[in-house]
Structure formats: C-alpha cells, structure tokens
Coordinates of C-alpha atoms in Angstrom, one line a residue:
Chain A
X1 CA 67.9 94.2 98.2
X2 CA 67.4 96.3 101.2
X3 CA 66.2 94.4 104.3
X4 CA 63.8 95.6 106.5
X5 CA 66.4 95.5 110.5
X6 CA 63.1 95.1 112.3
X7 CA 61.6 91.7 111.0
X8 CA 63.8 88.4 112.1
X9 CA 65.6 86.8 109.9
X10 CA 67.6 83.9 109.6
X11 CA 71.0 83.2 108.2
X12 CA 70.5 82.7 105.3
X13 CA 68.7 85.1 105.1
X14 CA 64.6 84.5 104.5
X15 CA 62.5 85.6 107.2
X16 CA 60.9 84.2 109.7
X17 CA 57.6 84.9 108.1
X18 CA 58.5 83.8 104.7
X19 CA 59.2 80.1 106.1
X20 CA 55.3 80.2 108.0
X21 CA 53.7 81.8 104.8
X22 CA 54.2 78.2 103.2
X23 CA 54.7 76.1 106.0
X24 CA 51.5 74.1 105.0
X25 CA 53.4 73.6 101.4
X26 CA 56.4 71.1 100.9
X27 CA 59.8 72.8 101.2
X28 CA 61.0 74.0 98.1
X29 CA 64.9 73.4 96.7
X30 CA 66.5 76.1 99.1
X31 CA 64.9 75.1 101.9
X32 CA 65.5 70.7 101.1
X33 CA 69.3 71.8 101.7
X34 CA 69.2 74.9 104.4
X35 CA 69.6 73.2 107.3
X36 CA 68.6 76.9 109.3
X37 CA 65.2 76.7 107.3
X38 CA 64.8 72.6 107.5
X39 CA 65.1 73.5 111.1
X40 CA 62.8 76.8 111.2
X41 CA 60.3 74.7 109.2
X42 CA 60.4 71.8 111.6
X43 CA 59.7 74.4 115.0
X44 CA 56.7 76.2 112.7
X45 CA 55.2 72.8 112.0
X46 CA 54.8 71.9 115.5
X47 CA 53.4 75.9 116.0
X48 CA 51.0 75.1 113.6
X49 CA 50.1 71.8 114.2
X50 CA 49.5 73.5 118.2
X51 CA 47.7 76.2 116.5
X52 CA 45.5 73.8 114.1
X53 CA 44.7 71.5 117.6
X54 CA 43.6 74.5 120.1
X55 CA 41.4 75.9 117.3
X56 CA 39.9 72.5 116.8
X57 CA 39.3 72.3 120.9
X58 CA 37.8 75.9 120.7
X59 CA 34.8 74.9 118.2
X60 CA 34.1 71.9 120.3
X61 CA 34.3 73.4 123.8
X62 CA 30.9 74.1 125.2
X63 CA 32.5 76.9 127.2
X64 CA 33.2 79.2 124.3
X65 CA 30.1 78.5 122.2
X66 CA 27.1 80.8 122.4
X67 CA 24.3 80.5 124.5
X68 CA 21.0 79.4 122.1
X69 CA 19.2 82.8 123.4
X70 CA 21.9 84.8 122.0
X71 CA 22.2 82.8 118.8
X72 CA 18.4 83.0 118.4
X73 CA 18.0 87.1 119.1
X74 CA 20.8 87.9 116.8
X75 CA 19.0 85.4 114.3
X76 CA 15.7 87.3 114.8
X77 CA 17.2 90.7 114.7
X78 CA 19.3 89.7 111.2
X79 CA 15.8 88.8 109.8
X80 CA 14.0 91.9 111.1
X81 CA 16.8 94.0 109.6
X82 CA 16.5 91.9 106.0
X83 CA 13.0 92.8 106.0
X84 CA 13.3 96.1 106.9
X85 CA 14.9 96.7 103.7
X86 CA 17.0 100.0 102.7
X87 CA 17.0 102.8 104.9
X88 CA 16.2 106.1 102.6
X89 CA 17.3 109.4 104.3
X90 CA 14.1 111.5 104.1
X91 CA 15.5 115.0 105.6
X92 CA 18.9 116.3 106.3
X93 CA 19.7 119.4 107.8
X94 CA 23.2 120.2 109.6
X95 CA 22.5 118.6 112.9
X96 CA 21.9 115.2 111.4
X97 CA 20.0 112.8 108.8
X98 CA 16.4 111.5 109.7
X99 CA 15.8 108.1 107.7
X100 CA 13.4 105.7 107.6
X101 CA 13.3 101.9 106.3
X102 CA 11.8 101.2 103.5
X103 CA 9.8 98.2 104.9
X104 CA 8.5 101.3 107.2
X105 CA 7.3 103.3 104.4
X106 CA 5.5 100.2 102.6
X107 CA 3.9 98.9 105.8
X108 CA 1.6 102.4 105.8
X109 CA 1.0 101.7 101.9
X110 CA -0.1 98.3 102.3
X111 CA -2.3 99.3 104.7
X112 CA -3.9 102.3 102.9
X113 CA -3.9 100.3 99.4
X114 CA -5.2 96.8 101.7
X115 CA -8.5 99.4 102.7
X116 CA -9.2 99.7 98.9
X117 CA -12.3 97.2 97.9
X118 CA -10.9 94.6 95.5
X119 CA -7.4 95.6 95.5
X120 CA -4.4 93.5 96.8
X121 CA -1.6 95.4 97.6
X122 CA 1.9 92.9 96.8
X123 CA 5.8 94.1 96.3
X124 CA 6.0 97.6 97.4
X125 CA 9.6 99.2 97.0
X126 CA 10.3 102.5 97.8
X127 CA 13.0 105.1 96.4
X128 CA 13.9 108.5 97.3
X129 CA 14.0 111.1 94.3
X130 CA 16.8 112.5 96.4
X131 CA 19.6 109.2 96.9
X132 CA 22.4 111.8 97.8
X133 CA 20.0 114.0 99.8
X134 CA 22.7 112.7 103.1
X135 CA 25.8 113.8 101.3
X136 CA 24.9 116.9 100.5
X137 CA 22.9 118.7 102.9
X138 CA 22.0 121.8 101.3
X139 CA 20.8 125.1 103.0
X140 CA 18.6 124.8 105.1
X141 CA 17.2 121.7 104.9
X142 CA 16.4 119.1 102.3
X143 CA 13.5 116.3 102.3
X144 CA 13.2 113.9 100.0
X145 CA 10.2 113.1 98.1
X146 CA 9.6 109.3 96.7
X147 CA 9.0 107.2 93.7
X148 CA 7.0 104.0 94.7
X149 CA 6.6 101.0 92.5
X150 CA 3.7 99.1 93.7
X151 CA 2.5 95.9 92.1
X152 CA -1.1 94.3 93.1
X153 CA -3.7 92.0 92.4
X154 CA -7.3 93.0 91.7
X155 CA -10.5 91.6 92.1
X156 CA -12.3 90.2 88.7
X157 CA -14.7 92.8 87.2
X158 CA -12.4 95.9 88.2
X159 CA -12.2 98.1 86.2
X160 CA -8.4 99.2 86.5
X161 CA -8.1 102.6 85.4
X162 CA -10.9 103.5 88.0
X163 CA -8.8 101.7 90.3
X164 CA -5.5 102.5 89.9
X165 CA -6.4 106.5 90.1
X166 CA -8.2 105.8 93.5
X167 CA -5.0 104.1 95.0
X168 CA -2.6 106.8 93.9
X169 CA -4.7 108.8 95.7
X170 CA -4.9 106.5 98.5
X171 CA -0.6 106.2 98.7
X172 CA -0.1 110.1 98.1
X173 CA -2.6 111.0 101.5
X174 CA -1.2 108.1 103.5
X175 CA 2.4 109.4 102.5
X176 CA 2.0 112.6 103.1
X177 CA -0.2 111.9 106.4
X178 CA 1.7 109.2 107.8
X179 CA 5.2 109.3 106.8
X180 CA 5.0 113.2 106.1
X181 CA 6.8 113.3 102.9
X182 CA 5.6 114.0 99.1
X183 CA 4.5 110.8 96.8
X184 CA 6.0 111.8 93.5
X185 CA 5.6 109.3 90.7
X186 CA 3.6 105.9 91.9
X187 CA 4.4 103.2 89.1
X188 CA 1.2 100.7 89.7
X189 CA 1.6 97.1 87.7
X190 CA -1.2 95.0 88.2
X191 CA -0.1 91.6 88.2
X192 CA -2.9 89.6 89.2
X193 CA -6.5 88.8 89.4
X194 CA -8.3 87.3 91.7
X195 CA -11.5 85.8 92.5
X196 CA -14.2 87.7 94.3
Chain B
X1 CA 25.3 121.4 157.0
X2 CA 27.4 118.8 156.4
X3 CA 31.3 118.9 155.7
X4 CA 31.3 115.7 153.5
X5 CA 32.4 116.5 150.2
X6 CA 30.2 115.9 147.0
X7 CA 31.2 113.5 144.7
X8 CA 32.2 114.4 141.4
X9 CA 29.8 113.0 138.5
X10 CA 31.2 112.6 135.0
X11 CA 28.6 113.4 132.3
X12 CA 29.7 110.7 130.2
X13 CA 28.5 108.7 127.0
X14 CA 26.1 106.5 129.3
X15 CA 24.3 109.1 130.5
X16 CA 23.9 111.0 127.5
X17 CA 22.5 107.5 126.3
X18 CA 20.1 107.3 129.0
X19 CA 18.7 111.0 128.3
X20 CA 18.5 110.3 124.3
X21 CA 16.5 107.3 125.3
X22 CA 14.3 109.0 127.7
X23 CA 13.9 112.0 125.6
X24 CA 12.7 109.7 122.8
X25 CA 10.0 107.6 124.3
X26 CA 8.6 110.6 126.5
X27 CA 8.0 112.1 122.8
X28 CA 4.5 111.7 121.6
X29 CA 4.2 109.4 118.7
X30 CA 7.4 107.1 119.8
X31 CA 6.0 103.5 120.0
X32 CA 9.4 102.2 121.5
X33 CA 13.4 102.1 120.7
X34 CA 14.1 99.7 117.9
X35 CA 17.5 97.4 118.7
X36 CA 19.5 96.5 115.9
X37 CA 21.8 93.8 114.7
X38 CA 24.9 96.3 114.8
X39 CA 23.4 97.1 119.0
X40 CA 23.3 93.7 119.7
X41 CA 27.0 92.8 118.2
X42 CA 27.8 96.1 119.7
X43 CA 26.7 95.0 123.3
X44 CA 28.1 91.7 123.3
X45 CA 31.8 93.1 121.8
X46 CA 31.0 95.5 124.6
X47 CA 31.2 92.7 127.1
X48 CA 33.8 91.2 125.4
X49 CA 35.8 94.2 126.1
X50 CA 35.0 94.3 129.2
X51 CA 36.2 90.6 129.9
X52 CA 39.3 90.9 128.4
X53 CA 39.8 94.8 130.4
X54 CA 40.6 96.4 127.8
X55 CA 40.5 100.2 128.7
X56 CA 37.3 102.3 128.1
X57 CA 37.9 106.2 126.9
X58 CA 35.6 109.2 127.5
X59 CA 35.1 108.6 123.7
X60 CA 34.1 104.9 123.8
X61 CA 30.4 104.5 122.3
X62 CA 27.6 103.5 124.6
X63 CA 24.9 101.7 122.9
X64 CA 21.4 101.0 124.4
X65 CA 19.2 98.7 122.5
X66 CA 18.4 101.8 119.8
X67 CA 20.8 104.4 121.1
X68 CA 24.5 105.2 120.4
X69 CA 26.0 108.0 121.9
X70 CA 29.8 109.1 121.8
X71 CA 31.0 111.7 124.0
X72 CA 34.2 113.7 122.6
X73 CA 35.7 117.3 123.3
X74 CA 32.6 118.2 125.1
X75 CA 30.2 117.5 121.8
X76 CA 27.6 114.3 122.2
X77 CA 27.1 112.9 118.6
X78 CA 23.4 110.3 118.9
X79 CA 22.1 107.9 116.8
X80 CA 18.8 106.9 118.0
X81 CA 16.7 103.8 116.1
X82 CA 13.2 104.4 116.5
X83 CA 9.1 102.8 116.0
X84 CA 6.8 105.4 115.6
X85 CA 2.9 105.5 116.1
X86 CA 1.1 105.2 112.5
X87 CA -1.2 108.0 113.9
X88 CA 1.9 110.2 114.1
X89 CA 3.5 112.4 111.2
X90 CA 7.1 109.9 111.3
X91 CA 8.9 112.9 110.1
X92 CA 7.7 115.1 112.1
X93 CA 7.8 112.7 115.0
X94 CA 11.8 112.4 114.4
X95 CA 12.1 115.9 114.2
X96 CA 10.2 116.7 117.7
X97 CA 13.0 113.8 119.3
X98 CA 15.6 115.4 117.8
X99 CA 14.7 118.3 119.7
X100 CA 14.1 117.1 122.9
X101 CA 17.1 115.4 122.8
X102 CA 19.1 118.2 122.0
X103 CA 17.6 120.3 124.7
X104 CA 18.4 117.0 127.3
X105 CA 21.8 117.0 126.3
X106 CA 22.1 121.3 126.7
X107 CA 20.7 120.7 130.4
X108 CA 24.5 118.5 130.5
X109 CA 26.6 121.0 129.7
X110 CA 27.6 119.1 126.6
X111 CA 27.1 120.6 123.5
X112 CA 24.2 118.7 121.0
X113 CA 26.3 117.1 117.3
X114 CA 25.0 115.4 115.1
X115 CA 21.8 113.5 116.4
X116 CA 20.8 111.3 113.6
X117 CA 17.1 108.8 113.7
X118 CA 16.2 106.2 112.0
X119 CA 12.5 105.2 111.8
X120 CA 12.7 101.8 111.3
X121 CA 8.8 100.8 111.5
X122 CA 6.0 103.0 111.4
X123 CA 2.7 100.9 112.9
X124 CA 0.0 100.9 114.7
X125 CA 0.4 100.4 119.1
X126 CA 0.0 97.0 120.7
X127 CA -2.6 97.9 122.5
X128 CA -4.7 99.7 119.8
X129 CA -7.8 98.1 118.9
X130 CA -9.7 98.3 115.3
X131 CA -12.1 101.0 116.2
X132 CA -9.0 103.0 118.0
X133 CA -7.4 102.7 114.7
X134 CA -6.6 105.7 112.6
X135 CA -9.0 105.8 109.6
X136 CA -6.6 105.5 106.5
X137 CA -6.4 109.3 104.2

C-alpha cells in the first residue's frame, strides 16, 4: 500500500484522520490493543468534546446571533424571490441576457385579464418557447416568444367562447405592449364560476 | 497653479457599480433597483470579509442592492436587477439601460462585458393614481 508522506501518521501506522473519522464510534479490535491509537483516540475525544462545547456556546451567545432586522429582510427578500417565480431569458444577444420573472410577466396579465367584465384571472404560469434561448445566442439576437397557461373563474351567464377569445386578445396586446414580447399559444381553463 | 500632486483614482468595481446604478434609474421607465436574496447574503459575506480582513482584489465583486459589477483585465462584466414602469415596453426598457450603462462604463476607460438585467417586477409607480394609470391594450 503506498502511503501518502504528507498526511501524519502514527506507528502503527493509521492516520491521524482515520482515528477522528470514527472517534464518535467505539474503538474497534485494532485500536482495544494499540496503545498509540487508545492514546490518539483519548487526545481526539477531548478535541471533540472541546469542539462539541464551543459550538454549543456559539448557538447560545447573543453576540454571534443575528440581529431580528436582518433575519426579517432576508426572510422578506426569500419570499419576494419565491413569488417571483422563474426568471425566463426573453432576449440574448452577445453583450448579455435580458430576463424577466415570471411573477413579472403574470402581474401585467392579471391586470389586463382582471379589466375583463366577469372574468377572474387565477394561476398564471408563464414559459418561454425558447428555454435555451441563453445558451445559445444566435446571430444577431434572439427573443423569446411565450406560452401562457392561464386558468380563471367566470361570472355565471358567460358565455365562454365569447370570453375566452376576448382575453386572448387582451394577454397578446398587454404582452406585446407591456412586456414587449410575442404571446404565442395562451392555454385558457376555466375553472370556476362565480356569482354575479 | 498649484504644485500639489493629484491623487491617483482607481476605476474600480465600486465605481463601476455606482455608474450601472445611476445609469439605470436615470433611464426612463426604471421604477427602482430590485435587491435580491443572493445581494443581501452577498453584502453581509461582504462584511464578513471585511471583519475577518481578508484581502480584497481588483476582481472582487461589488454588489449594490440590484447591482454586481466585477472589474477584470480592464473589462466590467454588470448584472443589474431591475422594476420597470408598467407604462414602459420592459424589454425595451432593459435594452435602453443596457445602453446607457455601457456608454457610462466607456466614459471609464473600461471596456463594457457582458451587462446582463433582470426585470424582476413590471408595475405600476407608487405614486400613480387610477386615472394616471395606463389604460390596459
């Protein structure tokens, strides 16, 4: 077996790392009757038990813990970046990738399908017909265009067809105006009614 | 005239944070620099860092809430994390920063990399009222 001259070893030759590796175990045969490792295993078990005690001090200390402003804004920020959901790259070009989240693009359909009498807008996800448009750039410049899946409740007494054409309409302009990218296909399931 | 000497100023990851930053929000249609988990763990390992004295490079990142900028071999490479005005084109918003910035950062002497955005809310500004409001398309 070739041994490594650079890692410590003791006589007998185990290293110094094999002993801590299952210092929290019982000693096994060799090391009940080495008296280098019985001795090597009593100097770790203090190490760790020092180790074990300063790390217990360290979650109790009120010096190291963090303050309850920083705990809270990284709290809020982990939630703002949850809801902000994926972020699709929308255009790529050699000098960099413009993206945009996806809670971004269904805020502005919310609010265009929200200014439709007796439609709800619910769910909204958003995908880009382009998912590799950031890995591979392509002369000059590529943007994406987008699938939406949309799924709403409408008022009693729509009549859906009607309805659903109008909002298409309604997420393709606000797309297009708003976020400044092409609506392909819109996939509309209405889910709900609700009373007028 | 004056025979004090002029002090040398290094054009240096901060600075190219600053402009990025200013270049953005002097951009029509930017509603404001959006921070980030990643900034905020950034910042505070930043501070860590700094407590423990480690040693900061030319290349060390310098992150603003909604900025990262890195500095290397005379190229500035920008992230930026942005809110756009709803009554703004986003894209084209994000393409008119990217410009700006890259003209800020020519003014340096630095070359522009890659300047990459991320529009991470698209809405309407705080102070816009309903009738202010951009009638939907």
């Amino acid at each position: 077996m070739a041994l490594d001259d650079n890692i410590p070893r003791l006589g007998c030759g185990r290293s110094i790392d094999e002993v801590w590796t299952t210092i929290d175990q019982p000693p096994n045969a060799h090391e009940q009757d080495c008296d280098q490792c019985r001795t090597a295993r009593a100097s770790l078990a203090q190490l760790s038990e020092a180790t074990r005690t300063m790390r217990g001090h360290d979650e109790e200390d009120p010096g190291l813990q963090p303050r309850s402003a920083v705990k809270d804004a990284i709290m809020s920020l982990a939630r703002a970046e949850v809801r902000r959901g994926n972020r699709i790259p929308i255009h790529q070009v050699e000098q960099g990738v413009i993206e945009v989240s996806e809670q971004a693009i269904s805020t502005v359909i919310w609010f265009g399908a929200d200014a439709l009498p007796g439609v709800r807008a619910r769910r909204c996800r958003v995908h880009p017909d382009y998912p590799d448009i950031a890995d591979n750039p392509g002369p000059p410049a590529r943007t994406a265009g987008l699938t939406v899946d949309l799924r709403i409740a409408v008022a009693t007494g729509t009549y859906i067809p009607e309805a659903a054409h109008r909002l298409r309409q309604r997420i393709t302009g606000m797309i297009t105006a708003h976020v400044g990218l092409n609506a392909g296909t819109i996939n509309i399931v209405v889910e709900d009614l609700y009373d007028v | 005239m004056s025979e004090r000497p002029l002090e040398a100023r290094l054009i240096n990851s901060d600075l190219v944070a600053d402009l990025a930053a200013r270049a953005a929000l002097d951009t029509p249609g930017v509603l404001r620099l959006e921070p980030t988990l990643k900034n905020l763990l950034a910042h505070l390992g930043a501070g860590t860092a700094h407590i423990l004295d480690r040693t900061r490079t030319d290349s060390t990142p310098t992150r603003r809430d909604g900025v990262f900028a890195t500095v290397h071999d005379g190229v500035a490479d920008i992230h930026l994390d942005i809110a756009t005005d709803i009554a703004y084109t986003a894209l084209t918003v994000a393409q008119a920063v990217r410009v700006q910035i890259a003209r800020a950062v020519s003014h340096t002497g630095l070359t522009p990399g890659r300047i990459d955005i991320a529009i991470l809310a698209i809405e309407h500004p705080p102070a816009a009222t309903e009738a202010s409001r951009p009638k939907p398309v």
